[in-house]
Coordinates of C-alpha atoms in Angstrom, one line a residue:
X1 CA -10.8 20.7 14.7
X2 CA -7.0 20.9 12.5
X3 CA -6.7 18.9 9.3
X4 CA -4.1 17.8 7.3
X5 CA -2.8 20.4 4.7
X6 CA -4.8 18.6 2.1
X7 CA -8.1 16.5 2.5
X8 CA -7.6 15.1 -1.0
X9 CA -4.4 14.0 -0.9
X10 CA -6.0 11.9 2.9
X11 CA -9.0 10.6 1.5
X12 CA -7.5 9.2 -2.4
X13 CA -4.7 7.5 0.2
X14 CA -7.1 5.8 2.4
X15 CA -9.7 5.2 -0.6
X16 CA -6.6 3.4 -1.7
X17 CA -6.3 1.5 1.2
X18 CA -9.8 0.3 1.2
X19 CA -9.9 -0.3 -2.7
X20 CA -6.8 -2.6 -2.6
X21 CA -8.3 -4.2 1.1
X22 CA -9.9 -7.7 0.4
X23 CA -12.1 -7.1 3.8
X24 CA -13.7 -5.0 5.7
X25 CA -14.1 -5.8 9.5
X26 CA -17.1 -3.5 10.6
X27 CA -19.0 -2.7 13.5
X28 CA -22.6 -2.6 14.6
X29 CA -23.2 1.2 16.0
X30 CA -24.7 2.0 19.7
X31 CA -26.9 4.2 19.5
X32 CA -23.8 7.4 20.7
X33 CA -21.6 5.7 17.6
X34 CA -21.3 6.6 13.7
X35 CA -23.3 4.2 11.8
X36 CA -21.2 3.1 9.2
X37 CA -23.7 2.3 6.1
X38 CA -24.8 6.0 6.6
X39 CA -21.0 7.5 5.8
X40 CA -20.9 8.7 1.9
X41 CA -17.6 7.4 0.7
X42 CA -17.5 4.5 2.8
X43 CA -21.1 2.6 1.3
X44 CA -19.7 1.9 -2.1
X45 CA -16.9 -0.3 0.0
X46 CA -18.9 -1.7 1.9
X47 CA -21.2 -3.1 -1.1
X48 CA -18.0 -4.2 -2.9
X49 CA -16.3 -6.2 -0.8
X50 CA -16.1 -8.5 1.5
X51 CA -17.5 -8.0 5.4
X52 CA -17.6 -9.2 8.5
X53 CA -19.3 -7.4 11.0
X54 CA -18.0 -8.2 14.4
X55 CA -21.2 -10.2 16.3
X56 CA -23.1 -8.0 19.0
X57 CA -23.5 -10.5 22.0
X58 CA -22.6 -11.6 25.4
X59 CA -20.5 -14.5 24.5
X60 CA -18.5 -13.3 22.1
X61 CA -14.9 -12.5 22.9
X62 CA -12.8 -10.7 21.2
X63 CA -10.6 -13.9 21.4
X64 CA -13.0 -16.1 19.2
X65 CA -13.6 -13.3 16.8
X66 CA -9.8 -13.1 16.4
X67 CA -9.3 -16.7 15.5
X68 CA -12.6 -16.5 13.4
X69 CA -11.4 -13.7 11.0
X70 CA -8.1 -14.9 11.0
X71 CA -9.2 -18.1 9.5
X72 CA -12.1 -16.8 7.3
X73 CA -9.8 -14.4 5.4
X74 CA -6.1 -16.5 6.1
X75 CA -3.5 -15.0 3.1
X76 CA -6.4 -12.0 2.5
X77 CA -5.6 -8.0 3.6
X78 CA -8.4 -6.6 5.6
X79 CA -9.1 -3.2 6.9
X80 CA -10.7 -2.3 10.3
X81 CA -12.8 0.1 11.1
X82 CA -13.5 0.5 14.8
X83 CA -15.6 2.8 17.1
X84 CA -14.1 4.6 20.4
X85 CA -14.7 6.9 23.0
X86 CA -11.2 9.2 22.3
X87 CA -9.1 9.2 19.8
X88 CA -6.0 11.1 19.2
X89 CA -3.9 12.4 16.0
X90 CA -1.0 10.1 17.1
X91 CA -3.7 7.4 16.9
X92 CA -4.4 6.4 20.7
X93 CA -7.7 5.2 21.0
X94 CA -9.4 4.7 24.3
X95 CA -13.4 2.8 24.1
X96 CA -15.5 1.9 27.2
X97 CA -13.1 1.3 29.4
X98 CA -13.0 -2.9 29.2
X99 CA -10.6 -3.5 27.0
X100 CA -12.4 -5.4 23.9
X101 CA -11.6 -3.6 20.9
X102 CA -7.6 -3.9 22.5
X103 CA -7.9 -7.5 23.1
X104 CA -9.5 -8.0 19.6
X105 CA -6.6 -5.6 18.0
X106 CA -3.7 -7.5 19.4
X107 CA -4.6 -10.5 17.9
X108 CA -5.1 -9.9 14.4
X109 CA -1.9 -9.1 12.1
X110 CA -1.2 -5.5 12.3
X111 CA -0.7 -5.6 8.3
X112 CA -4.2 -5.0 8.7
X113 CA -5.4 -1.2 8.1
X114 CA -6.7 -0.1 11.9
X115 CA -9.2 3.0 11.3
X116 CA -10.8 4.6 14.1
X117 CA -13.6 6.3 13.4
X118 CA -15.7 9.3 15.4
X119 CA -17.3 12.7 15.5
X120 CA -15.5 16.2 16.3
X121 CA -16.3 15.9 19.8
X122 CA -14.1 12.6 20.3
X123 CA -10.7 13.9 18.8
X124 CA -8.4 15.6 20.1
X125 CA -5.4 17.2 18.7
X126 CA -3.5 16.7 22.6
X127 CA -1.8 13.7 23.8
X128 CA -4.1 11.1 25.1
X129 CA -3.2 8.6 27.7
X130 CA -1.9 5.2 26.0
X131 CA -2.1 2.4 28.0
X132 CA 0.3 -0.8 27.5
X133 CA -2.3 -2.3 26.4
X134 CA -4.3 0.4 24.4
X135 CA -4.0 -0.4 20.4
X136 CA -3.5 2.5 18.2
X137 CA -5.2 2.8 14.4
X138 CA -3.6 4.0 11.6
X139 CA -6.6 6.1 10.2
X140 CA -9.3 8.5 11.8
X141 CA -12.1 9.0 10.0
X142 CA -13.8 12.2 11.6
X143 CA -17.2 13.9 11.0
X144 CA -17.0 17.4 11.2
X145 CA -20.1 18.9 10.9
X146 CA -22.1 17.1 6.9
X147 CA -18.4 16.3 6.0
X148 CA -16.0 13.7 6.9
X149 CA -12.6 14.2 6.9
X150 CA -9.7 11.5 6.9
X151 CA -6.7 11.6 9.7
X152 CA -3.2 9.6 9.6

């Protein structure tokens, strides 16, 4: 997996974004998704920031979640951590095929920083097909063995 020339600079840039975010939107991991609380450097941000965890329920719609986030954090800047089945180096994200996160992201301000979270088996250097409804990410946190790398 190719990494950017200076991982220290990449991590520092993302840390600055997370540090200046007023809130974080997080997910509850399914069995095959990275658990955010187990990512060493995210732990402190999750403790320090206001956190909105996306509820897991069949009756929760992405539109309702987006409205709740915007109402709760009106006039604040946030970062969204989201899982995916595939990410590429161009910011394309593919999920489980139902478009839930794409619909959520389409309803939120583009000023919110979008951070994909995955492992190296689900990160691709070649371009994935991006459909018109696919909402891209700004950054990808990618686990390679025991280390987490930051890709922008």
